[in-house]
mmCIF file of C-alpha atoms in Angstrom:
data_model
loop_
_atom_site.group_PDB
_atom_site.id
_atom_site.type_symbol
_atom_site.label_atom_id
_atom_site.label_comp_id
_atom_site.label_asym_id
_atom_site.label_seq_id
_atom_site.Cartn_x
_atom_site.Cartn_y
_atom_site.Cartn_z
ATOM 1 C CA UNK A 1 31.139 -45.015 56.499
ATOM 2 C CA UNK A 2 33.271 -42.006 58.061
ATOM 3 C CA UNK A 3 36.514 -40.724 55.975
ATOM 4 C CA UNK A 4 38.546 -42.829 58.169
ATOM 5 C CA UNK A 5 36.375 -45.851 57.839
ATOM 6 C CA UNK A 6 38.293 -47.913 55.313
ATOM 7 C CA UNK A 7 41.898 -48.299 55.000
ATOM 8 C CA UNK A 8 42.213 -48.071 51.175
ATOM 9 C CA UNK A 9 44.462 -45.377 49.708
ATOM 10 C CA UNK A 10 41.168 -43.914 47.328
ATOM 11 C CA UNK A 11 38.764 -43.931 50.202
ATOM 12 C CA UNK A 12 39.308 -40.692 51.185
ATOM 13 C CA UNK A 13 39.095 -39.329 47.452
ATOM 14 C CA UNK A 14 35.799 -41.497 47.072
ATOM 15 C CA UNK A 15 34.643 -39.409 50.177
ATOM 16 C CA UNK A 16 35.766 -35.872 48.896
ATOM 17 C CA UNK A 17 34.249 -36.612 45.819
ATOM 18 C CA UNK A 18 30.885 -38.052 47.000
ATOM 19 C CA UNK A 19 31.074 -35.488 49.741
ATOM 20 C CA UNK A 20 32.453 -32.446 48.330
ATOM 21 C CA UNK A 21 32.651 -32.508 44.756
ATOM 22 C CA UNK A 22 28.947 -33.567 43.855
ATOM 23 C CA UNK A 23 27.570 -31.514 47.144
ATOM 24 C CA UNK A 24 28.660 -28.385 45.742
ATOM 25 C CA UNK A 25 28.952 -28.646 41.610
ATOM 26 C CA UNK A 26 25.347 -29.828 41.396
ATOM 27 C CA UNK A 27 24.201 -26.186 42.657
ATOM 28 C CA UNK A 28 26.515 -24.414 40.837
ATOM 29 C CA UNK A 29 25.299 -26.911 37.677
ATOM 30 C CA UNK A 30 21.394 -26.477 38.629
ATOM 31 C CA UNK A 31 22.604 -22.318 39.008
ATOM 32 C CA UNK A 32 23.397 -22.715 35.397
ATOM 33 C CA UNK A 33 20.688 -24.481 34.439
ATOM 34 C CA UNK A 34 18.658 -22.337 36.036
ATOM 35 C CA UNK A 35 19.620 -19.328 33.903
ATOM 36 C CA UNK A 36 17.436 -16.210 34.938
ATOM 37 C CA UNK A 37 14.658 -18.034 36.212
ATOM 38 C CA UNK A 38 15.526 -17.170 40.035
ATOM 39 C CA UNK A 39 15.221 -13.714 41.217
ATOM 40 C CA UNK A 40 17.885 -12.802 43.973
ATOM 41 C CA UNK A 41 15.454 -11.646 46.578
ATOM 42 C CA UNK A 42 12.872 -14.390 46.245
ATOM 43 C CA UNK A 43 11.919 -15.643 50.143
ATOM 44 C CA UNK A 44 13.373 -19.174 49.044
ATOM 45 C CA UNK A 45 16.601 -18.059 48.390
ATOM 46 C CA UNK A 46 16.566 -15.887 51.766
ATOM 47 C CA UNK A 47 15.795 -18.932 53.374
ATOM 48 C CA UNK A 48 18.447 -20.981 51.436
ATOM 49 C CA UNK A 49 21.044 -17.946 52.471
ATOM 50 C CA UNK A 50 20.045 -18.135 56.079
ATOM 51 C CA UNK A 51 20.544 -21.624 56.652
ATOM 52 C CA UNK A 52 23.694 -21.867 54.622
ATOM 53 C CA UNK A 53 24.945 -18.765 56.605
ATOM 54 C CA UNK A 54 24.041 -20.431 60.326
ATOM 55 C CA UNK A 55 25.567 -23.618 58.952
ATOM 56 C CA UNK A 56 29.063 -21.824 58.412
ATOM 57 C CA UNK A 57 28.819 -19.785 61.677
ATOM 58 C CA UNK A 58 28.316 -22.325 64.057
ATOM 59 C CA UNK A 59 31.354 -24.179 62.000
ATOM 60 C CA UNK A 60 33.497 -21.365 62.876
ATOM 61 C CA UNK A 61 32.522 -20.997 66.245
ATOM 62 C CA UNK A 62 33.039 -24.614 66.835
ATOM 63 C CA UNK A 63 36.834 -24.356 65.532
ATOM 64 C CA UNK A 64 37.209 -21.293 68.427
ATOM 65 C CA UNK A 65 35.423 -22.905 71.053
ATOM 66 C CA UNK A 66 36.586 -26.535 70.762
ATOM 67 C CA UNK A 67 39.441 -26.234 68.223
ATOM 68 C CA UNK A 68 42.148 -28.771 67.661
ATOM 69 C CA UNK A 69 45.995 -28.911 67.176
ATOM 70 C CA UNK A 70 48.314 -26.176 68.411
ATOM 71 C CA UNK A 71 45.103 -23.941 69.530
ATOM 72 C CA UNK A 72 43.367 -26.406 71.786
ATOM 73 C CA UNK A 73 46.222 -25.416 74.606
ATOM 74 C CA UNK A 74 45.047 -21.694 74.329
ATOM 75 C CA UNK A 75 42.916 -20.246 76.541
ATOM 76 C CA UNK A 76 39.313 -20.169 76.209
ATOM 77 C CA UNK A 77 38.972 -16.721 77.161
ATOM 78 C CA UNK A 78 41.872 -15.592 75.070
ATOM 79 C CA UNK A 79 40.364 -17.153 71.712
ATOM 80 C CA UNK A 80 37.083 -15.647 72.088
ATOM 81 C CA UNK A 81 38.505 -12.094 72.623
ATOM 82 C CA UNK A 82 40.820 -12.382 69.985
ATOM 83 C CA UNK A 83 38.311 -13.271 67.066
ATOM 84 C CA UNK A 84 35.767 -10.592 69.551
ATOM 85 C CA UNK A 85 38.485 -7.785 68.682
ATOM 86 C CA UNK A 86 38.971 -8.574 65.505
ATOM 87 C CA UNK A 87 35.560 -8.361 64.231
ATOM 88 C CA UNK A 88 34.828 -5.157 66.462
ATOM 89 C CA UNK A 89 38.473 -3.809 64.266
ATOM 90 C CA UNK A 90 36.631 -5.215 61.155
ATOM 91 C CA UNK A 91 33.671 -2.901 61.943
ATOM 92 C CA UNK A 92 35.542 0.063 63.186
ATOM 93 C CA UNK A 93 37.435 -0.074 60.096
ATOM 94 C CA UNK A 94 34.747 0.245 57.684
ATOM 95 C CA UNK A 95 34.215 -3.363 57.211
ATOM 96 C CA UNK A 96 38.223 -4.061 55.667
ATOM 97 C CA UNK A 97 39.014 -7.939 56.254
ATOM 98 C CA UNK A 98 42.290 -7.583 56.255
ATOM 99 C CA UNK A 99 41.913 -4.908 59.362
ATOM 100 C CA UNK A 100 39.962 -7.941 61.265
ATOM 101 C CA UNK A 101 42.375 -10.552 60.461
ATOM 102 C CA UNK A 102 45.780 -8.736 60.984
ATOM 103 C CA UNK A 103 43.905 -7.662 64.394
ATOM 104 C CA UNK A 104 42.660 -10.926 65.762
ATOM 105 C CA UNK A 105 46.074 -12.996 65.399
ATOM 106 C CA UNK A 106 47.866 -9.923 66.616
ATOM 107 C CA UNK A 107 45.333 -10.502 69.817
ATOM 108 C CA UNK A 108 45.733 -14.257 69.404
ATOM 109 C CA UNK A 109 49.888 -14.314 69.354
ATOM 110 C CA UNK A 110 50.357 -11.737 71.822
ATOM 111 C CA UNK A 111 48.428 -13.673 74.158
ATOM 112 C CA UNK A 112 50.035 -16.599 73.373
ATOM 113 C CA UNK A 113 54.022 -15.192 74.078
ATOM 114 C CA UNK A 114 52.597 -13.235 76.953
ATOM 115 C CA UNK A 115 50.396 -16.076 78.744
ATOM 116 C CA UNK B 1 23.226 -6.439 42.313
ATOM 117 C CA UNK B 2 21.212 -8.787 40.205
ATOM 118 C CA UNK B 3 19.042 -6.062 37.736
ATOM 119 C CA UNK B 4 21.724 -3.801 36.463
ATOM 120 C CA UNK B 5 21.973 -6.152 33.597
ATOM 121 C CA UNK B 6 20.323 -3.835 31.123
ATOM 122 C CA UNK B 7 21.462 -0.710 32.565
ATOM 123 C CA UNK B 8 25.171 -1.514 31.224
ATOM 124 C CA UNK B 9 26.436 0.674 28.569
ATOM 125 C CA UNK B 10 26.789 -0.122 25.152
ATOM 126 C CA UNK B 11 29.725 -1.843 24.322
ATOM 127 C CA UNK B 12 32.555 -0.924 22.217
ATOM 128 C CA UNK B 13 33.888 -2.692 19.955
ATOM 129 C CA UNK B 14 37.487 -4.053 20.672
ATOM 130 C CA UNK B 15 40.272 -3.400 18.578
ATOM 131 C CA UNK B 16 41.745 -6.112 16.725
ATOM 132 C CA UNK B 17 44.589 -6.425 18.250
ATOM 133 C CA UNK B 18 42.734 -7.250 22.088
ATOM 134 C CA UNK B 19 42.379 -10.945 21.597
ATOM 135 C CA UNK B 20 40.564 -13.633 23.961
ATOM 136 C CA UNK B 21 44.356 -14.299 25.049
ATOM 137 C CA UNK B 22 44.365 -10.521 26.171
ATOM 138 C CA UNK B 23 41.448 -10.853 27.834
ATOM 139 C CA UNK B 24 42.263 -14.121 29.580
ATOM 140 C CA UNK B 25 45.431 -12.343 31.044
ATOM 141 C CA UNK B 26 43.493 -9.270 32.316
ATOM 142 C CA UNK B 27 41.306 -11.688 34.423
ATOM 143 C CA UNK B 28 44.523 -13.475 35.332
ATOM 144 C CA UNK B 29 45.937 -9.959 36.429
ATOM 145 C CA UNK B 30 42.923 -8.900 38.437
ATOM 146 C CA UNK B 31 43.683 -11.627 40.868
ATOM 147 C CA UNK B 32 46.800 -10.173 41.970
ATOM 148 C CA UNK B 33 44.198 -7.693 44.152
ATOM 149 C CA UNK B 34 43.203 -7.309 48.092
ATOM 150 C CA UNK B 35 40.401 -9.780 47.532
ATOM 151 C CA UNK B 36 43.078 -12.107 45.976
ATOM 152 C CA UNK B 37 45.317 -11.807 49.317
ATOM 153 C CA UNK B 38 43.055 -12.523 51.677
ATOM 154 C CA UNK B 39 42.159 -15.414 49.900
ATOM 155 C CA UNK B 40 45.105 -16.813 50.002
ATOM 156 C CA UNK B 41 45.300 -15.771 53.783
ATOM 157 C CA UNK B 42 42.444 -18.032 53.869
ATOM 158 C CA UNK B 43 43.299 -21.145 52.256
ATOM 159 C CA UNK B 44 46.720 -20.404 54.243
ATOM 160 C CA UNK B 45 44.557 -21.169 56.763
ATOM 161 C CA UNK B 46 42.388 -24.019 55.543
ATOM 162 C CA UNK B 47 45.852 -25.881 55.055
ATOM 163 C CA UNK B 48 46.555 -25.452 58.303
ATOM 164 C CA UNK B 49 42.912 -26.894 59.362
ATOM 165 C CA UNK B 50 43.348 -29.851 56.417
ATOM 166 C CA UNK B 51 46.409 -30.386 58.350
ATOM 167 C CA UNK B 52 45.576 -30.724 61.606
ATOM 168 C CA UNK B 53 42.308 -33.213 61.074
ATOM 169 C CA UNK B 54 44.838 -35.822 59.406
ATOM 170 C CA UNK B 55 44.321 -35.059 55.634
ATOM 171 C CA UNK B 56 47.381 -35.542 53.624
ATOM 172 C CA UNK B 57 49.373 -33.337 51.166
ATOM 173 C CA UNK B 58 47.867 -34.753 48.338
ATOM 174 C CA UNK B 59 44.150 -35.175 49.736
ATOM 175 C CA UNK B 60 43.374 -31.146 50.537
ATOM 176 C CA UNK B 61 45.074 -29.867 47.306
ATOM 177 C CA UNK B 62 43.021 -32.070 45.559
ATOM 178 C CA UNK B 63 39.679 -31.247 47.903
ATOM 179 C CA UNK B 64 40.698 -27.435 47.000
ATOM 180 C CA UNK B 65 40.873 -27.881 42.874
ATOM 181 C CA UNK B 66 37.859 -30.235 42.777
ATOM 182 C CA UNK B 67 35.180 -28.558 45.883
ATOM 183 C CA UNK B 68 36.470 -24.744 45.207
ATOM 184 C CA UNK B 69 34.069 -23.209 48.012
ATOM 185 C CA UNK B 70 35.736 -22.712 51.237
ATOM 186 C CA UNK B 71 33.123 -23.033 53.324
ATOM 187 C CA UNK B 72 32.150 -26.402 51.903
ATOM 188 C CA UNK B 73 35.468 -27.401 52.388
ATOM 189 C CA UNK B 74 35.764 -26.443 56.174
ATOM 190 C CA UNK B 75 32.396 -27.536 57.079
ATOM 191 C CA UNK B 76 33.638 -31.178 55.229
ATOM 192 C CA UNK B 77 37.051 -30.833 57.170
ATOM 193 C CA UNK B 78 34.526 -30.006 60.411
ATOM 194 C CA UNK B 79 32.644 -33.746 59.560
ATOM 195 C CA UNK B 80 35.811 -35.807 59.006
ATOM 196 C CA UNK B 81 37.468 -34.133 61.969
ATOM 197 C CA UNK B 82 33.757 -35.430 63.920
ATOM 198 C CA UNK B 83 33.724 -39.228 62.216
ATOM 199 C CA UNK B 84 30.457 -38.305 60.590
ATOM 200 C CA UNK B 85 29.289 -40.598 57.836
ATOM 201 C CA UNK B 86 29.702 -39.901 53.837
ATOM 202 C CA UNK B 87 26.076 -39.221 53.629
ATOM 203 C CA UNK B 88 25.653 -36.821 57.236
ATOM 204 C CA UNK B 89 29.047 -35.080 55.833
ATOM 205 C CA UNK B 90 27.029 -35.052 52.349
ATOM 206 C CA UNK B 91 24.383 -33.295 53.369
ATOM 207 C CA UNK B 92 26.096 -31.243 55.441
ATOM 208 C CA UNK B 93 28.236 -30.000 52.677
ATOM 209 C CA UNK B 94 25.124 -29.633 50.466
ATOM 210 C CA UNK B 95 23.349 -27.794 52.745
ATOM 211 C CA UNK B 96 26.288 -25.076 53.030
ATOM 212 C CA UNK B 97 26.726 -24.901 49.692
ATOM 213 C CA UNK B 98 23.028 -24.288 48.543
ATOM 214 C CA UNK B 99 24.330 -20.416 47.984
ATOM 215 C CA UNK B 100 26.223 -21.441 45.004
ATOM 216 C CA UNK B 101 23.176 -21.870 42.627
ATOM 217 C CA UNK B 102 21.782 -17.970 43.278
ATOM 218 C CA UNK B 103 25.214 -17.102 42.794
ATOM 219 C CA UNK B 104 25.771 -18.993 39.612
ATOM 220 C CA UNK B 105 22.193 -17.819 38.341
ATOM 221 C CA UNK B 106 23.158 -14.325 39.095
ATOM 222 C CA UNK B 107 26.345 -14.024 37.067
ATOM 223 C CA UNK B 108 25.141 -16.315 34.099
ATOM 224 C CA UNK B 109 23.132 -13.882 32.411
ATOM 225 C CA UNK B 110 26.255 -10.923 32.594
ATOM 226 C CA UNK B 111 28.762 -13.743 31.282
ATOM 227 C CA UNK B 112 26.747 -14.958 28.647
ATOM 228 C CA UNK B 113 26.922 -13.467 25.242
ATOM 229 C CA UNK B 114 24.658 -14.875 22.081
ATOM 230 C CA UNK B 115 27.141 -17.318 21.230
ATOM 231 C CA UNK B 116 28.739 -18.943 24.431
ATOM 232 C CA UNK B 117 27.929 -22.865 24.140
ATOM 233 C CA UNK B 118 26.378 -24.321 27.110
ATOM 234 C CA UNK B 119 29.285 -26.481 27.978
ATOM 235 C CA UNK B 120 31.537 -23.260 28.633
ATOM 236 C CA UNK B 121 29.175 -21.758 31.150
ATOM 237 C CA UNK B 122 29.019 -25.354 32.822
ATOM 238 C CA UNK B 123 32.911 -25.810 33.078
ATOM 239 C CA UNK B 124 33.381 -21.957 34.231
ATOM 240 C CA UNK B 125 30.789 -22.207 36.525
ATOM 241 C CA UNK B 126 33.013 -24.611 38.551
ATOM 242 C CA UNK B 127 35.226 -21.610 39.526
ATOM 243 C CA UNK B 128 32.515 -19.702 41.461
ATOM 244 C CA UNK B 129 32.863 -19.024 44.601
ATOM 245 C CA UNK B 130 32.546 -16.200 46.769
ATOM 246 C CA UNK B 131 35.734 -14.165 45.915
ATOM 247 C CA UNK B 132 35.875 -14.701 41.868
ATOM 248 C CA UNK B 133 32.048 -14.208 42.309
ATOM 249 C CA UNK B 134 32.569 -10.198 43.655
ATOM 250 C CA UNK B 135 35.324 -9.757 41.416
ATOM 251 C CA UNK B 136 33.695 -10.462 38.124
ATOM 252 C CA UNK B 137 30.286 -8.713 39.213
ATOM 253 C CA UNK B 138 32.830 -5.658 39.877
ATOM 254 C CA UNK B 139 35.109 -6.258 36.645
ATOM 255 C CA UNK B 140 32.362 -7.353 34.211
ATOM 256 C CA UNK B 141 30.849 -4.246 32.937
ATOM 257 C CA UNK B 142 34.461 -2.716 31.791
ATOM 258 C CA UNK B 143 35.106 -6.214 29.585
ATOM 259 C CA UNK B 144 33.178 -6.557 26.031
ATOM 260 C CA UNK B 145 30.270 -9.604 26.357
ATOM 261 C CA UNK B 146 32.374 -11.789 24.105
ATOM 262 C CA UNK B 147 35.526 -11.737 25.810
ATOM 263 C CA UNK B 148 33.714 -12.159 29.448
ATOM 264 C CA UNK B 149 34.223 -16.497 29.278
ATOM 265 C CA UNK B 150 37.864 -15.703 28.595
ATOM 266 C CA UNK B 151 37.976 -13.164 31.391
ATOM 267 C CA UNK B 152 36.188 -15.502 34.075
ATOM 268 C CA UNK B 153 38.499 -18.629 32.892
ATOM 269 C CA UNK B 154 41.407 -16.381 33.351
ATOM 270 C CA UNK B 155 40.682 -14.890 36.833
ATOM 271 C CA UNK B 156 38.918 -18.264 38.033
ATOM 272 C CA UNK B 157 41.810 -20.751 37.108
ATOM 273 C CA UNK B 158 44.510 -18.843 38.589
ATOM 274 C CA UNK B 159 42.282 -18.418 41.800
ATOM 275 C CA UNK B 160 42.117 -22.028 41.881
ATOM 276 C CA UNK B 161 45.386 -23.075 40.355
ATOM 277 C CA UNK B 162 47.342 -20.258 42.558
ATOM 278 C CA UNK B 163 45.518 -21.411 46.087
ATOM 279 C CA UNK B 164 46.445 -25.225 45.175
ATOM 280 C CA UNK B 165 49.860 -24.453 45.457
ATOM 281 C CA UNK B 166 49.451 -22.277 48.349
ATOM 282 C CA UNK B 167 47.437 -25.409 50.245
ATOM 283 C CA UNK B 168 50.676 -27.227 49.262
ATOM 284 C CA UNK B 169 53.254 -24.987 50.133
ATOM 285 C CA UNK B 170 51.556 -24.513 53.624
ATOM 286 C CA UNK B 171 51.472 -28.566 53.887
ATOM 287 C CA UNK B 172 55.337 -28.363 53.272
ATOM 288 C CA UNK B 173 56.341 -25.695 55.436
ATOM 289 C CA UNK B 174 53.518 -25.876 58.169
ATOM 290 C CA UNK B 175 55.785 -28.374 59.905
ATOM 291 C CA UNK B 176 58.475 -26.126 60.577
ATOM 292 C CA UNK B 177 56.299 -23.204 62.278
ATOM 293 C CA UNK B 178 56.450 -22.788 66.284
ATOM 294 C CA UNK B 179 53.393 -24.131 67.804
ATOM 295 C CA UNK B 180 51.984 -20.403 68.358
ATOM 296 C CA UNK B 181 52.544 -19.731 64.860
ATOM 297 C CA UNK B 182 50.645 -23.277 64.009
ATOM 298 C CA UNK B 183 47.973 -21.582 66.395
ATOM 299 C CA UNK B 184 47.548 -18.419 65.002
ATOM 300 C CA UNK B 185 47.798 -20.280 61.262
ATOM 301 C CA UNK B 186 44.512 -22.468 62.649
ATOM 302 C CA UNK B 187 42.829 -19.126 63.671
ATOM 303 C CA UNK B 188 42.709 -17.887 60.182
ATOM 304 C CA UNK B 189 39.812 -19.694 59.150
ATOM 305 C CA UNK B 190 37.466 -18.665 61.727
ATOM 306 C CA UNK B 191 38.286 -14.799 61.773
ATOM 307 C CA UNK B 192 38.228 -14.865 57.809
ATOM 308 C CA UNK B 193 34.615 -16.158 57.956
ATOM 309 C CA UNK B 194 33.844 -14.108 60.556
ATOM 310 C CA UNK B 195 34.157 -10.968 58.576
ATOM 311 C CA UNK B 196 33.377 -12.369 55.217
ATOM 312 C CA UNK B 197 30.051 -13.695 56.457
ATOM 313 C CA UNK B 198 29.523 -10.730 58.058
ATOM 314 C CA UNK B 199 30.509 -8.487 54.606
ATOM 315 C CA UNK B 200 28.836 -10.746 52.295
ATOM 316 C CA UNK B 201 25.176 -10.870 54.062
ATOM 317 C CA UNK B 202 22.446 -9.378 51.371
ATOM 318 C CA UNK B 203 19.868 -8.596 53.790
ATOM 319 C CA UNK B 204 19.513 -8.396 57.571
ATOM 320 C CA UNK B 205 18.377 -11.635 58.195
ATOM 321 C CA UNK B 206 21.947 -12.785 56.817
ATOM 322 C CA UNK B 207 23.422 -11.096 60.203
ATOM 323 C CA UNK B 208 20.709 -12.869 62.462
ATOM 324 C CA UNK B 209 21.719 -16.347 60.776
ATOM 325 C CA UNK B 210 25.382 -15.584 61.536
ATOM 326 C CA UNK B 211 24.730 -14.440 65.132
ATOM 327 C CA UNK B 212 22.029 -17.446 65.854
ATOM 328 C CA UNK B 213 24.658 -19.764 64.261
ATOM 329 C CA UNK B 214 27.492 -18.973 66.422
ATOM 330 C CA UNK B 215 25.609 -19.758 69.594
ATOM 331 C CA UNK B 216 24.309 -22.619 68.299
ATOM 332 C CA UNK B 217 27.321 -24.644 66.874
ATOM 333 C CA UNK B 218 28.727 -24.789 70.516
ATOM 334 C CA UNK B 219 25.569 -25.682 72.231
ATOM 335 C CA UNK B 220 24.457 -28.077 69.645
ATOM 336 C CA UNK B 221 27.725 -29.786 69.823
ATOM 337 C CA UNK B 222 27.586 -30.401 73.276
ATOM 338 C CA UNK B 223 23.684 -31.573 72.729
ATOM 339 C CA UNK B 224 23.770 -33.616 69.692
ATOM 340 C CA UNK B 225 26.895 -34.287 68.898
ATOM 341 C CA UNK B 226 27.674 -35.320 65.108
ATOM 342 C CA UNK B 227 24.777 -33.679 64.160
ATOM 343 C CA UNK B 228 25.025 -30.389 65.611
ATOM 344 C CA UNK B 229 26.399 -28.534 62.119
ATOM 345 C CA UNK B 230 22.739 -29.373 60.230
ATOM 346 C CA UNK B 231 20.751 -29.234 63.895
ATOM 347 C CA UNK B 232 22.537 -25.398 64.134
ATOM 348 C CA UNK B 233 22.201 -24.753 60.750
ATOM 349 C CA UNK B 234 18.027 -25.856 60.302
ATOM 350 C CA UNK B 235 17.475 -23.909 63.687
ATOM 351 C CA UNK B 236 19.775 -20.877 63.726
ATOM 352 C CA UNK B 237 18.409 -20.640 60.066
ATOM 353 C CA UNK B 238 14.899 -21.085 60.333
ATOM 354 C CA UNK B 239 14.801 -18.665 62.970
ATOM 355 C CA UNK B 240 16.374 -16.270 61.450
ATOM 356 C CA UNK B 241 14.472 -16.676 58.256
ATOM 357 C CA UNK B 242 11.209 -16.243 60.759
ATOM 358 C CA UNK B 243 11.971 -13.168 61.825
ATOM 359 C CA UNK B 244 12.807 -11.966 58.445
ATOM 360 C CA UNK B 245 9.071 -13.300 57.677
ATOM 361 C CA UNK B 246 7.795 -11.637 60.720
ATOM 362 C CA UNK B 247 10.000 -7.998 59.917
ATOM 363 C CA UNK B 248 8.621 -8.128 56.429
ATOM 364 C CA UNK B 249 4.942 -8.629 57.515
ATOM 365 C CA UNK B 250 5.111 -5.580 59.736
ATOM 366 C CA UNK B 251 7.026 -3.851 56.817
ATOM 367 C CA UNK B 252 5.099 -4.476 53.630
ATOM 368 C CA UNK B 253 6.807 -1.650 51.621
ATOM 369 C CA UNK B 254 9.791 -3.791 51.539
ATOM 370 C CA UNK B 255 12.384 -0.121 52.695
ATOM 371 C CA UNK B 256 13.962 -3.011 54.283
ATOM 372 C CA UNK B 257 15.089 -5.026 50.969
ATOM 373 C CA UNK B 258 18.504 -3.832 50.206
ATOM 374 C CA UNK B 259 19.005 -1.982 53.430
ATOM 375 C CA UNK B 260 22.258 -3.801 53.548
ATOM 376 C CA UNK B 261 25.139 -3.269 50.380
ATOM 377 C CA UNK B 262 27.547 -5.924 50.147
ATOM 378 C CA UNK B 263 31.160 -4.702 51.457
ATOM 379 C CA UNK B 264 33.755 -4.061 49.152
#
């Protein structure tokens, strides 16, 4: 049963909240519970950081290398350089966000009106 | 991060006159920061995403009040953009979202004060996610215990309430933008993770996982399609946390553990 899979107007609500809602208030629910019981640096929660971390990366690298919309026209090449320079302006820039992001779609639309 | 607890400094007592209302409005105030802006740069961009893999107006403003964690939402944007099913996109979601219980058991104990009924934490606990998350750690020790459940509910409902709207707004505009515009709009998403993972790692291992994981999605979703999200995120992961195992083992002293602040 995929989001599109039935043609009802609450499907996709059923889906967000199946999906969404109870995949991501039952940890913050069990954090509660929880209390102080966890310690931050326990190897579990390393683990449970790591995987959730990977999960997320290879998301975002999957919307630069096979994005969809008004970017999938873009170069390759020109994608991968952009978010490249931004992080490497991120870094130079003592780790400011804003630095990386104004960077990489200054990158990004220059290449686009030049190209 | 997590042991200061006892280390804060006695607290003062209010005057009269600073009321939970007060309070409440501070927290609503302390949104209007840097973190605040490039939040919204980021939902600006997870509109344009929602947008783009066919979800309506109505459907990602609602996904944004009722998931509140942006990564959950993109990597659920990711599975209904791939046709996964409700239980693979489930999962999925779960799996990316398995931070949100260290978090939420790492700012319980500063929010609580002797009287704060359970139901409270439960319903403010819905508003943590990353950004509110730094932000109260930061703001916490300059608001008096009692009035912290007013400060969070302040500062987390206009975080969610104010990037509801912005999802919206973007949905209503986004048609209008020139297709490179609509590009560079899409591009948000990935370039704020890409920094925010990067910023928000608490140990080394963290920056492994995000390295691994960006080789991986690709590969993995040229390999195993529809599953490569969890196949990246089990290997790129348990790697990672292996060599964390294997750094530790050959540095028992532990100079490693906090050889990484978070970025502010």
């Amino acid at each position: 049963m995929s989001f599109g899979a039935l043609d009802a107007w609450w499907w996709p609500y059923v889906f967000i909240l199946a999906a969404g809602w109870l995949a991501t208030d039952s940890w913050r629910f069990l954090g509660v519970y929880l209390g102080g019981k966890m310690s931050e640096d326990s190897d579990i929660l390393v683990f449970v950081r790591c995987v959730a971390t990977a999960l997320v990366a290879a998301v975002i690298a999957n919307l630069v290398v096979f994005p969809g919309g008004a970017l999938a026209g873009s170069p390759l090449a020109l994608r991968i350089g952009a978010a490249a320079i931004g992080f490497a302006a991120y870094l130079a820039a003592g780790k400011r966000m804003i630095v990386g992001i104004v960077s990489a779609e200054a990158v990004l639309l220059a290449g686009l009106y030049l190209l | 991060m997590s042991e200061n607890g006892s280390a804060r400094p006695v607290q003062a007592k209010q005057p009269p006159s600073e009321t939970r209302l007060t309070w409440y409005l501070r927290g609503v105030r302390r949104c209007f920061s840097v973190p605040g802006l490039v939040l919204v740069s980021a939902f600006i961009g997870f509109a344009g995403l929602a947008r783009e893999a066919g979800l309506t107006l109505e459907q990602s403003v609602f996904m944004t009040g009722i998931v509140w964690a942006l990564p959950a939402q993109v990597v659920l944007v990711g599975a209904v953009l791939a046709g996964n099913s409700l239980p693979a996109a489930a999962f999925a979601v779960a799996l990316s979202s398995v931070r949100l219980a260290p978090m939420v058991v790492a700012l319980m104990p500063e929010m609580r004060a002797e009287k704060t009924r359970p139901w409270v934490l439960y319903l403010l606990s819905h508003f943590v996610a990353v950004t509110s998350w730094v932000l109260a750690m930061e703001s916490f020790r300059h608001v008096p215990r009692d009035m912290r459940t007013a400060y969070y509910a302040g500062l987390g409902s206009t975080l969610v309430l104010g990037n509801m709207c912005v999802v919206a707004l973007v949905f209503l505009l986004a048609s209008r933008l020139p297709p490179p515009l609509a590009a560079a709009l899409f591009f948000l998403t990935p370039i704020y993770f890409l920094t925010s993972l990067w910023g928000s790692a608490r140990e080394r291992a963290g920056h492994v996982a995000m390295v691994l994981g960006l080789l991986s999605g690709p590969v993995f979703h040229l390999l195993v399609p529809g599953f490569d999200l969890l196949a990246a995120g089990v290997v790129a992961g348990g790697l990672s946390y292996g060599w964390h195992r294997l750094r530790k083992r050959r540095d028992p002293g532990g100079t490693m553990r906090n050889d990484r602040e978070r970025a502010e």
